[in-house]
One Martini backbone bead per residue (centre of mass of N, CA, C, O) as a GRO file, in nm:
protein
  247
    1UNK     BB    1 -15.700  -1.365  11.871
    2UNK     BB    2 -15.574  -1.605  11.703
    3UNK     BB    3 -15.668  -1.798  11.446
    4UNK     BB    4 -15.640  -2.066  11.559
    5UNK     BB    5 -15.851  -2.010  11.765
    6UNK     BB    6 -16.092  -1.919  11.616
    7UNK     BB    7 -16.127  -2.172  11.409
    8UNK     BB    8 -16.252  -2.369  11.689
    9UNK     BB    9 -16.466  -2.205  11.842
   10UNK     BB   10 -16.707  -2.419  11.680
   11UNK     BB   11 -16.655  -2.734  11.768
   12UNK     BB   12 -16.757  -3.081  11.794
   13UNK     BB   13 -16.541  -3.302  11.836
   14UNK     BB   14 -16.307  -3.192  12.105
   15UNK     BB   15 -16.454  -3.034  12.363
   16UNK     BB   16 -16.659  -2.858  12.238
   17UNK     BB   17 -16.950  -2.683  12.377
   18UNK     BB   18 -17.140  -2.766  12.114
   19UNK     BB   19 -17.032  -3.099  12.152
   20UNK     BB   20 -17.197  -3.153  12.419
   21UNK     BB   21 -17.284  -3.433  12.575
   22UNK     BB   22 -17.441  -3.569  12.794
   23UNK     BB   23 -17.430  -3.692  13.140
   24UNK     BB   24 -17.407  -3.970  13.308
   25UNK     BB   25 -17.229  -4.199  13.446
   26UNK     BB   26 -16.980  -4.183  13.765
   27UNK     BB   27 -16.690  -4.334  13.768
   28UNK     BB   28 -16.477  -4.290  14.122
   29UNK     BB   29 -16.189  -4.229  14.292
   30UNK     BB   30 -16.281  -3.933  14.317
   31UNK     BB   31 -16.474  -3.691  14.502
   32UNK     BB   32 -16.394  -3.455  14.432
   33UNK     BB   33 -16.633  -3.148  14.297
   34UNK     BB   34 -16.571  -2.908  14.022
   35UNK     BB   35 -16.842  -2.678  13.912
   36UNK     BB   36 -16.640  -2.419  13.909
   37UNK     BB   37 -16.402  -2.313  13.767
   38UNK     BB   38 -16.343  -2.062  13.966
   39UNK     BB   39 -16.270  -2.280  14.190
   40UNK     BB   40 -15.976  -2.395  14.055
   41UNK     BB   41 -15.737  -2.190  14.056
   42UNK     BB   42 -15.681  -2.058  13.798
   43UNK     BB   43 -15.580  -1.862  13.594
   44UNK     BB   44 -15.657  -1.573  13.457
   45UNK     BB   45 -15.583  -1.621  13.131
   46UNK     BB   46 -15.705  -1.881  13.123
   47UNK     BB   47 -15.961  -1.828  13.172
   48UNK     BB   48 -16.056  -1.661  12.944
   49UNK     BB   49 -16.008  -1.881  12.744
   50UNK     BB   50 -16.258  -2.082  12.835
   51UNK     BB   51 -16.447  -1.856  12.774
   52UNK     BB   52 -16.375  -1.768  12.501
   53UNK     BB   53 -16.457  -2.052  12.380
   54UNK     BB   54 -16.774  -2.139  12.555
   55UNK     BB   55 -16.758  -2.172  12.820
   56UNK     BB   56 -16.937  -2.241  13.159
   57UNK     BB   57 -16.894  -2.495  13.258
   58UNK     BB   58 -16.828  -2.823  13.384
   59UNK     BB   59 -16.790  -3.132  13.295
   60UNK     BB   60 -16.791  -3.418  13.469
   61UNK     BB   61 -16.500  -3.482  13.394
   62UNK     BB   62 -16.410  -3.174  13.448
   63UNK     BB   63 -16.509  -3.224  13.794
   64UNK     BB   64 -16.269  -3.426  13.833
   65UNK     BB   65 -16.006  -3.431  13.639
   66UNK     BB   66 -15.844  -3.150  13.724
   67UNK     BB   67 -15.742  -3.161  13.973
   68UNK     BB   68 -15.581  -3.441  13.979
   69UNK     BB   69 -15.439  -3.269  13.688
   70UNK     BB   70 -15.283  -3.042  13.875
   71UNK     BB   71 -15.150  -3.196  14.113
   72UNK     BB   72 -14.993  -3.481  13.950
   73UNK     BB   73 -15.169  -3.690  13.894
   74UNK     BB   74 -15.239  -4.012  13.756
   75UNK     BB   75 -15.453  -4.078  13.505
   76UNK     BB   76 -15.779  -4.253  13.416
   77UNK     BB   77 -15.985  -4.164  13.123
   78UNK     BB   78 -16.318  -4.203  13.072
   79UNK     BB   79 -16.515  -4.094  12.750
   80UNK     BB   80 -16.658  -4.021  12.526
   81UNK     BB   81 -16.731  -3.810  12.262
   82UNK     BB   82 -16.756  -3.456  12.376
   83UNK     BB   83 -16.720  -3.461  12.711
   84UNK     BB   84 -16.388  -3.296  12.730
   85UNK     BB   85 -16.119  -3.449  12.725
   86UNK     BB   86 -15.947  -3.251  12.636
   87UNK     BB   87 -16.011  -2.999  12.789
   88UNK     BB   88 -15.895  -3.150  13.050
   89UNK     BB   89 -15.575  -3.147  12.978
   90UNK     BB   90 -15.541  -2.884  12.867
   91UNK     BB   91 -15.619  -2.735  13.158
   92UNK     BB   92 -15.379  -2.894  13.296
   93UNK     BB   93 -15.120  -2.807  13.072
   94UNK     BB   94 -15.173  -2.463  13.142
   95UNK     BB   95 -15.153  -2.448  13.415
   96UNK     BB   96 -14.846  -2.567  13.460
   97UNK     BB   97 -14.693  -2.401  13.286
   98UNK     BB   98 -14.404  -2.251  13.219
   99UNK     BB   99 -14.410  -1.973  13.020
  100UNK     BB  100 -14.077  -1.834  13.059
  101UNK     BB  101 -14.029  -2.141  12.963
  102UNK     BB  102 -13.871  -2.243  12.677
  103UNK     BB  103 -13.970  -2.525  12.645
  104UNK     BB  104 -14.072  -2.882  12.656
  105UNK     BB  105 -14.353  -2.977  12.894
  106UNK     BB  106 -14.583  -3.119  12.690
  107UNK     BB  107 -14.680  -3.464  12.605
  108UNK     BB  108 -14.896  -3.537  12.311
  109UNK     BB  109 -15.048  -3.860  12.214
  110UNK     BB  110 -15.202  -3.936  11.850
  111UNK     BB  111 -15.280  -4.178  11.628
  112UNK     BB  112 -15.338  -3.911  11.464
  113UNK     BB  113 -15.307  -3.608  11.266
  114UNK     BB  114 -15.587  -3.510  11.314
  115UNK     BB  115 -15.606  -3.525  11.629
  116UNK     BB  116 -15.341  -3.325  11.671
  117UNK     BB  117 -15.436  -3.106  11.567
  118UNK     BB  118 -15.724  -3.052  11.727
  119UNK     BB  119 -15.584  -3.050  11.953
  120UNK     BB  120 -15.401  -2.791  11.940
  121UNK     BB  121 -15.653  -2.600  11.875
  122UNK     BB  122 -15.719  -2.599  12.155
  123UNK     BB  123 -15.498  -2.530  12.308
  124UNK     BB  124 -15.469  -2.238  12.185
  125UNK     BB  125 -15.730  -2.115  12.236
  126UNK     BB  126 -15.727  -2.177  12.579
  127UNK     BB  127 -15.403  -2.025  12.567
  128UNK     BB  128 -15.405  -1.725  12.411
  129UNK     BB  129 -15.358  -1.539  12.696
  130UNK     BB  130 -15.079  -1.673  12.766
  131UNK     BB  131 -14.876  -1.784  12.490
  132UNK     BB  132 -14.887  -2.052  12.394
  133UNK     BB  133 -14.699  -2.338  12.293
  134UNK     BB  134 -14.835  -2.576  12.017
  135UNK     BB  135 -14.740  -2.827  11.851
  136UNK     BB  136 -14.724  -3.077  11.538
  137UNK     BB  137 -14.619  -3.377  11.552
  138UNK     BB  138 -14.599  -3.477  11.211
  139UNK     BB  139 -14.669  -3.684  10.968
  140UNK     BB  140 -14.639  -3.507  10.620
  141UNK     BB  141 -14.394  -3.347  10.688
  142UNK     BB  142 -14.167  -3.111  10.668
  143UNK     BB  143 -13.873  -3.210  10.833
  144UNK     BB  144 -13.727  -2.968  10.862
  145UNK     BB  145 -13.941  -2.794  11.007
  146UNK     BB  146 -13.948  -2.966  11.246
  147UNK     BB  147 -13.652  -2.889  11.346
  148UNK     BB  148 -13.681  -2.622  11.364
  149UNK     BB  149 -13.890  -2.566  11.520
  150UNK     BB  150 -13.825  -2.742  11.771
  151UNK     BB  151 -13.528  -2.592  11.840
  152UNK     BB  152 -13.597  -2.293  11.793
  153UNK     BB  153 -13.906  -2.252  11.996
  154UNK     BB  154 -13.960  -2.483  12.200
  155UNK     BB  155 -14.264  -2.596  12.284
  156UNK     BB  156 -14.456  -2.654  12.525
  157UNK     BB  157 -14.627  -2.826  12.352
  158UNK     BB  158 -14.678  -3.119  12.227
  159UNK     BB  159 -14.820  -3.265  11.940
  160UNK     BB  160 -14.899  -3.623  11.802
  161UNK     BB  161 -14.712  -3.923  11.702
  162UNK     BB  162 -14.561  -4.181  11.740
  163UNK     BB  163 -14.332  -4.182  11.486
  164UNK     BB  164 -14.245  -3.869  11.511
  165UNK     BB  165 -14.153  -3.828  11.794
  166UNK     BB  166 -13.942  -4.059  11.798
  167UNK     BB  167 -13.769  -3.964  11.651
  168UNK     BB  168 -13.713  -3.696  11.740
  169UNK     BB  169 -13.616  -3.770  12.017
  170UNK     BB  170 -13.396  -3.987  11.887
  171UNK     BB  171 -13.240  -3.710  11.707
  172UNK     BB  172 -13.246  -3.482  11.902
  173UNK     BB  173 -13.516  -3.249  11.881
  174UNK     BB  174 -13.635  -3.329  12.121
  175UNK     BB  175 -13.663  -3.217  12.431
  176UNK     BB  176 -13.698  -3.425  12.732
  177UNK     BB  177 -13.599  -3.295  13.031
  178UNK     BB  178 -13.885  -3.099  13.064
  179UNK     BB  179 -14.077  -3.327  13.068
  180UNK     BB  180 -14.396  -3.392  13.283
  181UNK     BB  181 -14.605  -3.399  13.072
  182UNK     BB  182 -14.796  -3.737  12.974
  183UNK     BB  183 -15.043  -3.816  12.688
  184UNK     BB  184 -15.306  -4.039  12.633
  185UNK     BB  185 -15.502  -4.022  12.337
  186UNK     BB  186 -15.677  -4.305  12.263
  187UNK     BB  187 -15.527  -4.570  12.346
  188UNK     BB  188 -15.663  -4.811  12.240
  189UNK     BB  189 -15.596  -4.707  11.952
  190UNK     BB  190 -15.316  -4.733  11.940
  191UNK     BB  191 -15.286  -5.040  12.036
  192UNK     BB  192 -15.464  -5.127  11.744
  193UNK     BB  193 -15.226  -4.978  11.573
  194UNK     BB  194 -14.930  -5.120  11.719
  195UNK     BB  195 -14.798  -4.848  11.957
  196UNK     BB  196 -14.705  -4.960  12.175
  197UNK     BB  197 -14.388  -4.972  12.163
  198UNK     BB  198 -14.344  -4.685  12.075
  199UNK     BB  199 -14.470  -4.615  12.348
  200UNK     BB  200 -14.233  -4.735  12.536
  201UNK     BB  201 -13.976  -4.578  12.408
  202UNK     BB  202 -14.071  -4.280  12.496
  203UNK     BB  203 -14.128  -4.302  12.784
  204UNK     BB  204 -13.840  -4.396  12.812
  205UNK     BB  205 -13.702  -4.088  12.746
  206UNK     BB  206 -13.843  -3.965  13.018
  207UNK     BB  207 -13.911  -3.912  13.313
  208UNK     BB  208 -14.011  -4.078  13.596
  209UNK     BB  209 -14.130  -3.857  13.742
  210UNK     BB  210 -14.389  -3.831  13.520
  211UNK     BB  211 -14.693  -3.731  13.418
  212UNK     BB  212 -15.001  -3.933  13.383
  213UNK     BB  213 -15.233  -3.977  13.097
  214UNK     BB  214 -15.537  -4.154  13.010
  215UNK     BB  215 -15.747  -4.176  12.737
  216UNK     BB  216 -16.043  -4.335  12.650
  217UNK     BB  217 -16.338  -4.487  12.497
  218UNK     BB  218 -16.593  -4.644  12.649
  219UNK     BB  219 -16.644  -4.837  12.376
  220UNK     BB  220 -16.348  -4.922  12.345
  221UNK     BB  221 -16.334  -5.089  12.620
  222UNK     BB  222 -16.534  -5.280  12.574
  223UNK     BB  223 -16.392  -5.442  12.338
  224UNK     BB  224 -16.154  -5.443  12.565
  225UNK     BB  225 -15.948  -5.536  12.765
  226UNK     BB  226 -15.903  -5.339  13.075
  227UNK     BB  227 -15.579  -5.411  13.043
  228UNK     BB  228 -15.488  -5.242  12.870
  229UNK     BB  229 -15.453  -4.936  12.984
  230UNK     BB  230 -15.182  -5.040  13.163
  231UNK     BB  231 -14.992  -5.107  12.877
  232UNK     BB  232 -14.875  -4.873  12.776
  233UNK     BB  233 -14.657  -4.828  13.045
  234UNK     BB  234 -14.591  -5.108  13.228
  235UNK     BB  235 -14.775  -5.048  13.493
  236UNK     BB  236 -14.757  -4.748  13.580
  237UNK     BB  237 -15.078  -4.676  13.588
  238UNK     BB  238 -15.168  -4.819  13.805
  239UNK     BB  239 -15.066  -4.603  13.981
  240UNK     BB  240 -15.311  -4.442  14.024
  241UNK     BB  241 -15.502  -4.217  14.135
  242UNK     BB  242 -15.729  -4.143  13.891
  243UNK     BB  243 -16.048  -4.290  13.824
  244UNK     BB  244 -16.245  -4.233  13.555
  245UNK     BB  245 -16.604  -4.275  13.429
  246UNK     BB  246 -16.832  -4.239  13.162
  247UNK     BB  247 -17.154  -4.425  13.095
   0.00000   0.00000   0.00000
């Protein structure tokens, strides 16, 4: 196991089994609940990162939303953090990557550099008996290298920040025809961070028919009204197949 994996197995913040929260209620218009990995029919190689990282069973939310984000429907899930939700859209989105496609196939958006890097790790743990290549694009970093790495490499899932990826999009170093999946995590977050524009026009250079995930904290969501969550994409997502949240 790769070591950026290995530094993360333990890991209480975003997704880690060792800093799951109890299950609330759950409210959810996907009735299907899949209470056990083994019957997601997952790769064999993402199962064994899986249960290498420390899970044992899927929580609440990821008995709900890994099957609908995994068929290509949009989603929006709330719930508290601990709950999974990185863990979440991470085994939605190597569950269905083309490995052998060495492209850039899944953009995740992230308010900080700091929840950017943490998701990076999470997938990479995830990921790491199947091979998966997952880059930080993040501001603070050196320009040229982000631009050799994302060139040269072509990392099939990029997580960044959204002035960072805006850029390289917009510089054409990120080559975006062929991401089919965009995760927008913390989303409340990133609207009241002003970053509401500059997420409708990285969207803008997406490809139209592109699977949205959209997640955000059931705290942050009572703060504000609900129709912010729908407000990301410009009412992409109100089209959504399946909404969760956690109570």
């Amino acid at each position: 196991m790769s070591s950026d994996s290995a530094d993360y197995n333990s890991s209480k913040d975003h997704g880690g089994p060792d800093g799951m929260e109890p299950d609330g209620i759950i409210e959810s218009n996907w009735t299907e609940i899949t209470d056990n990995f083994d019957d997601m029919n997952l790769k064999e190689s993402l199962l064994r990162g899986i249960y290498a990282y420390g899970f044992e069973k899927p929580s609440a939310i990821q008995q709900r939303a890994i099957i609908p984000c995994i068929k290509g429907y949009d989603v929006i899930a709330q719930a508290q953090s601990g709950t999974g939700k990185t863990a979440t859209f991470a085994i939605s989105i190597l569950q269905q990557l083309e490995i052998d496609q060495k492209e850039t196939q899944a953009l995740v958006l992230a308010p900080t550099r700091e929840l950017a890097q943490q998701i990076q790790k999470v997938i990479l743990a995830l990921g790491d008996y199947m091979g998966a290549a997952c880059h930080a694009c993040i501001g603070g970093t050196n320009l040229r290298n982000e631009i050799q790495k994302l060139q040269a490499e072509a990392p099939h899932i990029v997580v960044g920040t959204p002035g960072r990826v805006f850029d390289m999009l917009t510089r054409g170093h990120l080559y975006s025809k062929l991401i089919k999946m965009f995760v927008l995590d913390e989303a409340d977050e990133m609207l009241s961070r002003g970053f509401k524009d500059q997420i409708y026009e990285i969207f803008q250079k997406l490809s139209t028919n592109i699977q949205v995930s959209v997640l955000d904290s059931t705290l942050a969501s009572r703060r504000r009204p609900p129709s912010t969550r729908t407000e990301v994409c410009y009412n992409r997502v109100v089209q959504m197949a399946c909404f969760i949240r956690s109570c």
